[in-house]
PDB file of C-alpha atoms in Angstrom:
ATOM      1  CA  LEU V 247     -17.617   3.200  10.100  1.00  0.00           C
ATOM      2  CA  PRO V 248     -18.387  -0.440   9.330  1.00  0.00           C
ATOM      3  CA  ILE V 249     -15.301  -2.575   8.798  1.00  0.00           C
ATOM      4  CA  SER V 250     -15.015  -5.252   6.144  1.00  0.00           C
ATOM      5  CA  LYS V 251     -13.518  -8.407   7.614  1.00  0.00           C
ATOM      6  CA  LYS V 252     -12.813 -10.144   4.312  1.00  0.00           C
ATOM      7  CA  VAL V 253     -10.809  -9.849   1.113  1.00  0.00           C
ATOM      8  CA  ASN V 254     -12.649 -10.415  -2.162  1.00  0.00           C
ATOM      9  CA  VAL V 255     -10.735 -12.200  -4.917  1.00  0.00           C
ATOM     10  CA  TYR V 256     -11.675 -11.375  -8.529  1.00  0.00           C
ATOM     11  CA  THR V 257     -10.427 -12.446 -11.925  1.00  0.00           C
ATOM     12  CA  TYR V 258      -8.398  -9.782 -13.694  1.00  0.00           C
ATOM     13  CA  PRO V 259      -9.202  -7.850 -15.786  1.00  0.00           C
ATOM     14  CA  ALA V 260     -12.790  -9.151 -16.034  1.00  0.00           C
ATOM     15  CA  GLY V 261     -13.570  -8.525 -12.355  1.00  0.00           C
ATOM     16  CA  VAL V 262     -15.568 -11.727 -11.741  1.00  0.00           C
ATOM     17  CA  LEU V 263     -15.775 -12.725  -8.064  1.00  0.00           C
ATOM     18  CA  ARG V 264     -13.976 -16.048  -7.479  1.00  0.00           C
ATOM     19  CA  SER V 265     -13.585 -16.396  -3.718  1.00  0.00           C
ATOM     20  CA  LYS V 266     -13.322 -14.621  -0.374  1.00  0.00           C
ATOM     21  CA  LEU V 267     -10.524 -14.647   2.196  1.00  0.00           C
ATOM     22  CA  THR V 268     -11.856 -14.467   5.747  1.00  0.00           C
ATOM     23  CA  GLY V 269     -10.760 -14.539   9.372  1.00  0.00           C
ATOM     24  CA  PHE V 270      -9.532 -10.937   9.615  1.00  0.00           C
ATOM     25  CA  LYS V 271     -10.410  -8.116  11.984  1.00  0.00           C
ATOM     26  CA  ASP V 272      -9.589  -5.357   9.471  1.00  0.00           C
ATOM     27  CA  PRO V 273      -7.683  -6.345   6.295  1.00  0.00           C
ATOM     28  CA  ASN V 274      -5.899  -3.172   5.265  1.00  0.00           C
ATOM     29  CA  GLY V 275      -3.023  -3.777   2.860  1.00  0.00           C
ATOM     30  CA  LEU V 276      -2.101  -6.107   0.007  1.00  0.00           C
ATOM     31  CA  CYS V 277       1.102  -6.972  -1.828  1.00  0.00           C
ATOM     32  CA  VAL V 278       2.357  -9.725  -4.106  1.00  0.00           C
ATOM     33  CA  ASP V 279       5.740 -11.496  -4.304  1.00  0.00           C
ATOM     34  CA  GLY V 280       7.568 -12.816  -7.353  1.00  0.00           C
ATOM     35  CA  ALA V 281       5.812 -16.193  -7.108  1.00  0.00           C
ATOM     36  CA  GLY V 282       2.371 -14.547  -7.134  1.00  0.00           C
ATOM     37  CA  ASN V 283       1.754 -15.215  -3.443  1.00  0.00           C
ATOM     38  CA  VAL V 284      -0.455 -12.588  -1.811  1.00  0.00           C
ATOM     39  CA  TYR V 285       0.191 -10.970   1.582  1.00  0.00           C
ATOM     40  CA  VAL V 286      -2.665  -9.390   3.567  1.00  0.00           C
ATOM     41  CA  THR V 287      -2.027  -7.058   6.493  1.00  0.00           C
ATOM     42  CA  ASP V 288      -4.657  -7.233   9.235  1.00  0.00           C
ATOM     43  CA  LEU V 289      -4.658  -3.801  10.865  1.00  0.00           C
ATOM     44  CA  PHE V 290      -6.516  -4.621  14.091  1.00  0.00           C
ATOM     45  CA  GLY V 291      -5.593  -8.297  14.031  1.00  0.00           C
ATOM     46  CA  ALA V 292      -1.872  -7.461  14.436  1.00  0.00           C
ATOM     47  CA  LYS V 293      -0.799  -9.970  11.818  1.00  0.00           C
ATOM     48  CA  ILE V 294       0.172 -10.496   8.191  1.00  0.00           C
ATOM     49  CA  VAL V 295      -1.202 -13.512   6.332  1.00  0.00           C
ATOM     50  CA  GLU V 296       0.311 -15.100   3.213  1.00  0.00           C
ATOM     51  CA  TYR V 297      -1.728 -16.975   0.583  1.00  0.00           C
ATOM     52  CA  ARG V 298      -0.561 -18.955  -2.415  1.00  0.00           C
ATOM     53  CA  HIS V 299      -1.654 -17.545  -5.761  1.00  0.00           C
ATOM     54  CA  ASP V 300      -5.306 -18.291  -6.541  1.00  0.00           C
ATOM     55  CA  THR V 301      -6.038 -20.259  -3.382  1.00  0.00           C
ATOM     56  CA  THR V 302      -7.882 -19.536  -0.137  1.00  0.00           C
ATOM     57  CA  LYS V 303      -5.546 -21.654   1.994  1.00  0.00           C
ATOM     58  CA  ARG V 304      -3.239 -19.739   4.322  1.00  0.00           C
ATOM     59  CA  LEU V 305       0.430 -20.538   3.811  1.00  0.00           C
ATOM     60  CA  ARG V 306       1.469 -18.866   7.064  1.00  0.00           C
ATOM     61  CA  THR V 307       0.651 -16.103   9.525  1.00  0.00           C
ATOM     62  CA  ILE V 308       3.242 -13.576  10.672  1.00  0.00           C
ATOM     63  CA  LYS V 309       2.358 -12.069  14.042  1.00  0.00           C
ATOM     64  CA  ASP V 310       2.887  -8.356  14.661  1.00  0.00           C
ATOM     65  CA  PRO V 311       1.955  -7.931  18.348  1.00  0.00           C
ATOM     66  CA  LYS V 312       1.163  -4.476  19.748  1.00  0.00           C
ATOM     67  CA  TYR V 313       1.221  -2.888  16.262  1.00  0.00           C
ATOM     68  CA  ASN V 314      -1.273  -2.067  13.533  1.00  0.00           C
ATOM     69  CA  PRO V 315       0.136  -3.311  10.196  1.00  0.00           C
ATOM     70  CA  GLY V 316      -1.257  -1.123   7.434  1.00  0.00           C
ATOM     71  CA  ALA V 317       0.509  -1.875   4.152  1.00  0.00           C
ATOM     72  CA  CYS V 318       3.203  -4.085   2.670  1.00  0.00           C
ATOM     73  CA  ALA V 319       5.623  -4.324  -0.244  1.00  0.00           C
ATOM     74  CA  ILE V 320       8.044  -6.913  -1.636  1.00  0.00           C
ATOM     75  CA  ASP V 321      11.574  -6.010  -2.768  1.00  0.00           C
ATOM     76  CA  PRO V 322      11.937  -7.425  -6.312  1.00  0.00           C
ATOM     77  CA  THR V 323      15.727  -7.690  -5.899  1.00  0.00           C
ATOM     78  CA  THR V 324      15.858  -9.616  -2.610  1.00  0.00           C
ATOM     79  CA  GLY V 325      12.364 -10.856  -1.786  1.00  0.00           C
ATOM     80  CA  ASN V 326      12.417  -8.813   1.439  1.00  0.00           C
ATOM     81  CA  LEU V 327       9.001  -8.019   2.899  1.00  0.00           C
ATOM     82  CA  ALA V 328       8.385  -4.481   4.192  1.00  0.00           C
ATOM     83  CA  ILE V 329       5.463  -3.696   6.516  1.00  0.00           C
ATOM     84  CA  THR V 330       4.308  -0.234   7.537  1.00  0.00           C
ATOM     85  CA  ASN V 331       2.864  -0.300  11.046  1.00  0.00           C
ATOM     86  CA  VAL V 332       0.460   2.647  11.087  1.00  0.00           C
ATOM     87  CA  SER V 333       0.873   3.077  14.836  1.00  0.00           C
ATOM     88  CA  THR V 334       1.020   0.971  17.973  1.00  0.00           C
ATOM     89  CA  SER V 335      -2.111  -0.406  19.581  1.00  0.00           C
ATOM     90  CA  TYR V 336      -1.631   2.320  22.201  1.00  0.00           C
ATOM     91  CA  SER V 337      -1.683   5.189  19.659  1.00  0.00           C
ATOM     92  CA  ASN V 338       2.049   5.786  19.783  1.00  0.00           C
ATOM     93  CA  PRO V 339       4.118   6.300  16.590  1.00  0.00           C
ATOM     94  CA  GLY V 340       4.331   3.429  14.146  1.00  0.00           C
ATOM     95  CA  ASN V 341       7.357   2.021  12.345  1.00  0.00           C
ATOM     96  CA  VAL V 342       8.551  -0.077   9.426  1.00  0.00           C
ATOM     97  CA  LEU V 343       9.403  -3.781   9.648  1.00  0.00           C
ATOM     98  CA  ILE V 344      11.618  -5.504   7.097  1.00  0.00           C
ATOM     99  CA  TYR V 345      11.698  -9.304   6.936  1.00  0.00           C
ATOM    100  CA  ARG V 346      14.787 -10.567   5.104  1.00  0.00           C
ATOM    101  CA  GLY V 347      13.570 -12.919   2.418  1.00  0.00           C
ATOM    102  CA  ALA V 348      10.089 -12.469   3.901  1.00  0.00           C
ATOM    103  CA  THR V 349      10.972 -14.768   6.812  1.00  0.00           C
ATOM    104  CA  GLY V 350      12.499 -14.785  10.287  1.00  0.00           C
ATOM    105  CA  LYS V 351      12.692 -11.961  12.779  1.00  0.00           C
ATOM    106  CA  PRO V 352      12.226  -8.500  11.269  1.00  0.00           C
ATOM    107  CA  GLN V 353      14.397  -5.421  11.604  1.00  0.00           C
ATOM    108  CA  ARG V 354      12.459  -2.403  12.887  1.00  0.00           C
ATOM    109  CA  TYR V 355      13.061   1.103  11.518  1.00  0.00           C
ATOM    110  CA  THR V 356      11.592   4.505  12.285  1.00  0.00           C
ATOM    111  CA  ASP V 357      11.629   7.978  10.770  1.00  0.00           C
ATOM    112  CA  PRO V 358      11.369  10.840  13.310  1.00  0.00           C
ATOM    113  CA  ALA V 359       9.453  12.907  10.721  1.00  0.00           C
ATOM    114  CA  ILE V 360       6.569  10.403  10.535  1.00  0.00           C
ATOM    115  CA  PHE V 361       4.021   9.543  13.221  1.00  0.00           C
ATOM    116  CA  TYR V 362       1.414   7.569  11.253  1.00  0.00           C
ATOM    117  CA  TYR V 363       2.992   5.293   8.639  1.00  0.00           C
ATOM    118  CA  SER V 364       0.720   4.671   5.638  1.00  0.00           C
ATOM    119  CA  PHE V 365       1.962   2.977   2.462  1.00  0.00           C
ATOM    120  CA  CYS V 366       5.230   1.545   1.170  1.00  0.00           C
ATOM    121  CA  ALA V 367       6.711   0.581  -2.197  1.00  0.00           C
ATOM    122  CA  TYR V 368       9.979  -0.708  -3.609  1.00  0.00           C
ATOM    123  CA  ASP V 369      11.418   0.427  -6.919  1.00  0.00           C
ATOM    124  CA  ALA V 370      13.156  -1.914  -9.361  1.00  0.00           C
ATOM    125  CA  ARG V 371      16.536  -1.419  -7.644  1.00  0.00           C
ATOM    126  CA  GLY V 372      15.371  -2.265  -4.131  1.00  0.00           C
ATOM    127  CA  ASN V 373      14.995   1.276  -2.798  1.00  0.00           C
ATOM    128  CA  LEU V 374      12.128   1.435  -0.277  1.00  0.00           C
ATOM    129  CA  PHE V 375       9.721   4.390  -0.188  1.00  0.00           C
ATOM    130  CA  ILE V 376       7.194   5.118   2.550  1.00  0.00           C
ATOM    131  CA  ASP V 377       4.619   7.830   3.125  1.00  0.00           C
ATOM    132  CA  GLY V 378       2.672   8.933   6.165  1.00  0.00           C
ATOM    133  CA  MET V 379       1.433  11.836   8.243  1.00  0.00           C
ATOM    134  CA  SER V 380       2.719  13.874  11.159  1.00  0.00           C
ATOM    135  CA  GLN V 381       0.793  16.741  12.763  1.00  0.00           C
ATOM    136  CA  GLY V 382      -1.526  16.809   9.757  1.00  0.00           C
ATOM    137  CA  ASN V 383       1.297  17.096   7.232  1.00  0.00           C
ATOM    138  CA  PHE V 384       2.206  14.635   4.472  1.00  0.00           C
ATOM    139  CA  GLN V 385       5.641  13.032   4.670  1.00  0.00           C
ATOM    140  CA  LEU V 386       7.605  11.005   2.128  1.00  0.00           C
ATOM    141  CA  ALA V 387      10.858   9.152   2.754  1.00  0.00           C
ATOM    142  CA  GLU V 388      13.254   6.692   1.123  1.00  0.00           C
ATOM    143  CA  MET V 389      15.489   3.965   2.497  1.00  0.00           C
ATOM    144  CA  PRO V 390      18.066   3.377  -0.282  1.00  0.00           C
ATOM    145  CA  ALA V 391      18.991  -0.230  -1.006  1.00  0.00           C
ATOM    146  CA  GLY V 392      21.650  -1.359   1.478  1.00  0.00           C
ATOM    147  CA  SER V 393      20.900   1.491   3.889  1.00  0.00           C
ATOM    148  CA  LYS V 394      19.508   1.197   7.416  1.00  0.00           C
ATOM    149  CA  SER V 395      17.915   4.621   7.720  1.00  0.00           C
ATOM    150  CA  PHE V 396      15.377   6.818   5.974  1.00  0.00           C
ATOM    151  CA  THR V 397      16.036  10.003   4.011  1.00  0.00           C
ATOM    152  CA  ASN V 398      13.149  12.479   3.990  1.00  0.00           C
ATOM    153  CA  ILE V 399      12.080  13.757   0.580  1.00  0.00           C
ATOM    154  CA  THR V 400      10.638  17.192  -0.169  1.00  0.00           C
ATOM    155  CA  ILE V 401       8.228  17.240  -3.111  1.00  0.00           C
ATOM    156  CA  ASP V 402       6.720  20.107  -5.102  1.00  0.00           C
ATOM    157  CA  GLU V 403       3.102  19.069  -4.469  1.00  0.00           C
ATOM    158  CA  SER V 404       0.833  19.727  -1.511  1.00  0.00           C
ATOM    159  CA  ILE V 405      -0.507  16.260  -0.655  1.00  0.00           C
ATOM    160  CA  ARG V 406      -3.529  16.568   1.617  1.00  0.00           C
ATOM    161  CA  PHE V 407      -3.583  13.019   2.978  1.00  0.00           C
ATOM    162  CA  ALA V 408      -1.177  10.133   2.393  1.00  0.00           C
ATOM    163  CA  GLY V 409      -2.499   7.671  -0.168  1.00  0.00           C
ATOM    164  CA  GLY V 410      -1.058   4.710  -2.012  1.00  0.00           C
ATOM    165  CA  LEU V 411       2.495   4.359  -3.308  1.00  0.00           C
ATOM    166  CA  GLN V 412       3.811   2.286  -6.183  1.00  0.00           C
ATOM    167  CA  TRP V 413       6.782   2.305  -8.533  1.00  0.00           C
ATOM    168  CA  ASP V 414       5.385   2.593 -12.066  1.00  0.00           C
ATOM    169  CA  GLY V 415       8.565   1.479 -13.814  1.00  0.00           C
ATOM    170  CA  THR V 416       9.958   4.992 -14.237  1.00  0.00           C
ATOM    171  CA  ASN V 417       8.739   7.179 -11.392  1.00  0.00           C
ATOM    172  CA  LEU V 418       7.216   6.915  -7.928  1.00  0.00           C
ATOM    173  CA  ALA V 419       3.419   7.072  -8.138  1.00  0.00           C
ATOM    174  CA  VAL V 420       2.120   8.943  -5.080  1.00  0.00           C
ATOM    175  CA  GLY V 421      -1.596   9.081  -4.307  1.00  0.00           C
ATOM    176  CA  ASP V 422      -3.499  11.855  -2.576  1.00  0.00           C
ATOM    177  CA  TYR V 423      -6.455  10.314  -0.768  1.00  0.00           C
ATOM    178  CA  GLU V 424      -8.428  13.561  -0.604  1.00  0.00           C
ATOM    179  CA  SER V 425      -7.858  14.943  -4.108  1.00  0.00           C
ATOM    180  CA  GLY V 426      -8.375  11.852  -6.259  1.00  0.00           C
ATOM    181  CA  LEU V 427      -5.004  12.334  -7.946  1.00  0.00           C
ATOM    182  CA  ILE V 428      -1.934  10.166  -8.427  1.00  0.00           C
ATOM    183  CA  TYR V 429       1.266  12.138  -8.998  1.00  0.00           C
ATOM    184  CA  GLN V 430       4.252  10.775 -10.889  1.00  0.00           C
ATOM    185  CA  ILE V 431       7.242  11.931  -8.843  1.00  0.00           C
ATOM    186  CA  GLN V 432      10.826  11.817 -10.110  1.00  0.00           C
ATOM    187  CA  ILE V 433      13.116  11.216  -7.141  1.00  0.00           C
ATOM    188  CA  ASP V 434      16.582  12.776  -6.999  1.00  0.00           C
ATOM    189  CA  GLY V 435      18.136  12.391  -3.560  1.00  0.00           C
ATOM    190  CA  LYS V 436      16.149  14.455  -1.087  1.00  0.00           C
ATOM    191  CA  VAL V 437      14.010  16.139  -3.767  1.00  0.00           C
ATOM    192  CA  GLY V 438      10.950  14.866  -5.614  1.00  0.00           C
ATOM    193  CA  THR V 439       9.745  16.637  -8.776  1.00  0.00           C
ATOM    194  CA  THR V 440       6.296  16.132 -10.295  1.00  0.00           C
ATOM    195  CA  VAL V 441       6.507  15.033 -13.927  1.00  0.00           C
ATOM    196  CA  GLY V 442       2.848  14.115 -14.419  1.00  0.00           C
ATOM    197  CA  GLN V 443      -0.445  13.350 -12.742  1.00  0.00           C
ATOM    198  CA  THR V 444      -3.360  10.953 -13.155  1.00  0.00           C
ATOM    199  CA  GLU V 445      -6.862  12.194 -12.376  1.00  0.00           C
ATOM    200  CA  LEU V 446      -9.162   9.440 -11.126  1.00  0.00           C
ATOM    201  CA  LYS V 447     -12.493  10.877 -12.285  1.00  0.00           C
ATOM    202  CA  GLY V 448     -15.574   9.476 -10.615  1.00  0.00           C
ATOM    203  CA  SER V 449     -13.677   8.281  -7.562  1.00  0.00           C
ATOM    204  CA  ASP V 450     -14.681   9.054  -4.000  1.00  0.00           C
ATOM    205  CA  PHE V 451     -11.622   9.058  -1.711  1.00  0.00           C
ATOM    206  CA  PRO V 452      -9.387   6.608  -3.620  1.00  0.00           C
ATOM    207  CA  ILE V 453      -6.779   5.125  -1.310  1.00  0.00           C
ATOM    208  CA  GLY V 454      -4.669   2.053  -2.120  1.00  0.00           C
ATOM    209  CA  PHE V 455      -3.976   1.476  -5.818  1.00  0.00           C
ATOM    210  CA  TRP V 456      -2.135  -0.937  -8.095  1.00  0.00           C
ATOM    211  CA  ILE V 457      -0.559  -0.200 -11.469  1.00  0.00           C
ATOM    212  CA  GLN V 458      -0.816  -3.120 -13.868  1.00  0.00           C
ATOM    213  CA  GLY V 459       0.588  -2.380 -17.317  1.00  0.00           C
ATOM    214  CA  SER V 460      -1.416   0.480 -18.824  1.00  0.00           C
ATOM    215  CA  SER V 461      -4.105   0.402 -16.113  1.00  0.00           C
ATOM    216  CA  VAL V 462      -4.387   1.613 -12.548  1.00  0.00           C
ATOM    217  CA  ILE V 463      -6.871  -0.050 -10.216  1.00  0.00           C
ATOM    218  CA  ALA V 464      -7.835   1.893  -7.093  1.00  0.00           C
ATOM    219  CA  ALA V 465      -9.858   1.140  -3.972  1.00  0.00           C
ATOM    220  CA  ASN V 466     -12.617   3.735  -3.842  1.00  0.00           C
ATOM    221  CA  ASP V 467     -12.936   3.896  -0.049  1.00  0.00           C
ATOM    222  CA  ASP V 468     -16.054   6.020   0.454  1.00  0.00           C
ATOM    223  CA  GLY V 469     -17.616   4.914  -2.833  1.00  0.00           C
ATOM    224  CA  ALA V 470     -17.746   1.220  -1.857  1.00  0.00           C
ATOM    225  CA  SER V 471     -16.130   0.165  -5.135  1.00  0.00           C
ATOM    226  CA  VAL V 472     -12.926  -0.591  -6.994  1.00  0.00           C
ATOM    227  CA  MET V 473     -12.372   1.245 -10.280  1.00  0.00           C
ATOM    228  CA  TYR V 474     -10.024   0.940 -13.251  1.00  0.00           C
ATOM    229  CA  TRP V 475      -8.499   3.812 -15.227  1.00  0.00           C
ATOM    230  CA  ASN V 476      -6.031   4.076 -18.070  1.00  0.00           C
ATOM    231  CA  TYR V 477      -2.570   4.852 -16.721  1.00  0.00           C
ATOM    232  CA  PRO V 478      -1.086   7.410 -16.712  1.00  0.00           C
ATOM    233  CA  GLN V 479      -3.798   9.203 -18.733  1.00  0.00           C
ATOM    234  CA  GLY V 480      -6.531   8.884 -16.108  1.00  0.00           C
ATOM    235  CA  GLY V 481      -9.825  10.626 -16.797  1.00  0.00           C
ATOM    236  CA  SER V 482     -13.054   8.631 -16.842  1.00  0.00           C
ATOM    237  CA  ASN V 483     -12.948   5.171 -15.320  1.00  0.00           C
ATOM    238  CA  THR V 484     -13.045   2.161 -17.634  1.00  0.00           C
ATOM    239  CA  GLN V 485     -14.527  -0.417 -15.257  1.00  0.00           C
ATOM    240  CA  VAL V 486     -16.189  -0.617 -11.844  1.00  0.00           C
ATOM    241  CA  ILE V 487     -16.475  -3.421  -9.281  1.00  0.00           C
ATOM    242  CA  SER V 488     -19.226  -2.306  -6.899  1.00  0.00           C
ATOM    243  CA  GLY V 489     -20.983  -3.501  -3.768  1.00  0.00           C
ATOM    244  CA  LEU V 490     -17.947  -3.433  -1.475  1.00  0.00           C
ATOM    245  CA  THR V 491     -17.586  -2.210   2.116  1.00  0.00           C
ATOM    246  CA  TYR V 492     -14.966   0.528   2.456  1.00  0.00           C
ATOM    247  CA  PRO V 493     -12.279  -1.100   0.274  1.00  0.00           C
ATOM    248  CA  TRP V 494      -8.807   0.059   1.239  1.00  0.00           C
ATOM    249  CA  ALA V 495      -6.288  -1.745  -0.971  1.00  0.00           C
ATOM    250  CA  VAL V 496      -5.937  -3.699  -4.206  1.00  0.00           C
ATOM    251  CA  ALA V 497      -3.281  -5.942  -5.735  1.00  0.00           C
ATOM    252  CA  VAL V 498      -2.977  -8.066  -8.868  1.00  0.00           C
ATOM    253  CA  SER V 499      -1.351 -11.502  -8.612  1.00  0.00           C
ATOM    254  CA  PRO V 500      -0.114 -12.484 -12.098  1.00  0.00           C
TER     255      PRO V 500
END
């Protein structure tokens, strides 16, 4: 498949192209900190790049040698930066990196139940959630705030392929890349219970998504577009940004 080597920056919610971020091998994940700074994970470039809100100038580059950084998330309680390394550059299992205050040398964590690490998300209390795949099976796990290990979570849905994750303010929003659905999962210890779902009609393999108020914006991987839907109602999309090349992630910087 062709790989996009840039990140398009649009106004929100109008969706007018403002600028392009370049110099990547395969930009794969996006997240935003409390100051509105944007982090981009470069999957095959083995690095994470930080940009100030609404600028194209790089603030800094965090190197991630021998790994493939796929997604990122910022802890709203501490400013910690979490990175999911999908795998190593030698196709061995990936891991999770956590940078305290988004700086310095990271701590590396693994979950024996996960081989390919996909997405990550913090809730409002600083609990970190990750999803991924192992032997073709979906896996979900949580690292509670203050903990140094993951707890695997069993959910009552059959997720075909790990998609995006985000805390929606009440529940963990878990995407299924192959079904075009986002499930609202209520987490209680090692158990996750579905309390709702959002159908992304018109999407074609939606992957990374971002919940902004009463909207969800999703990267429509095979459809070469980014679409908006009402959240959590879902249904027909309300807006489309087209003409993209295999978009994989979205984020809104306030």
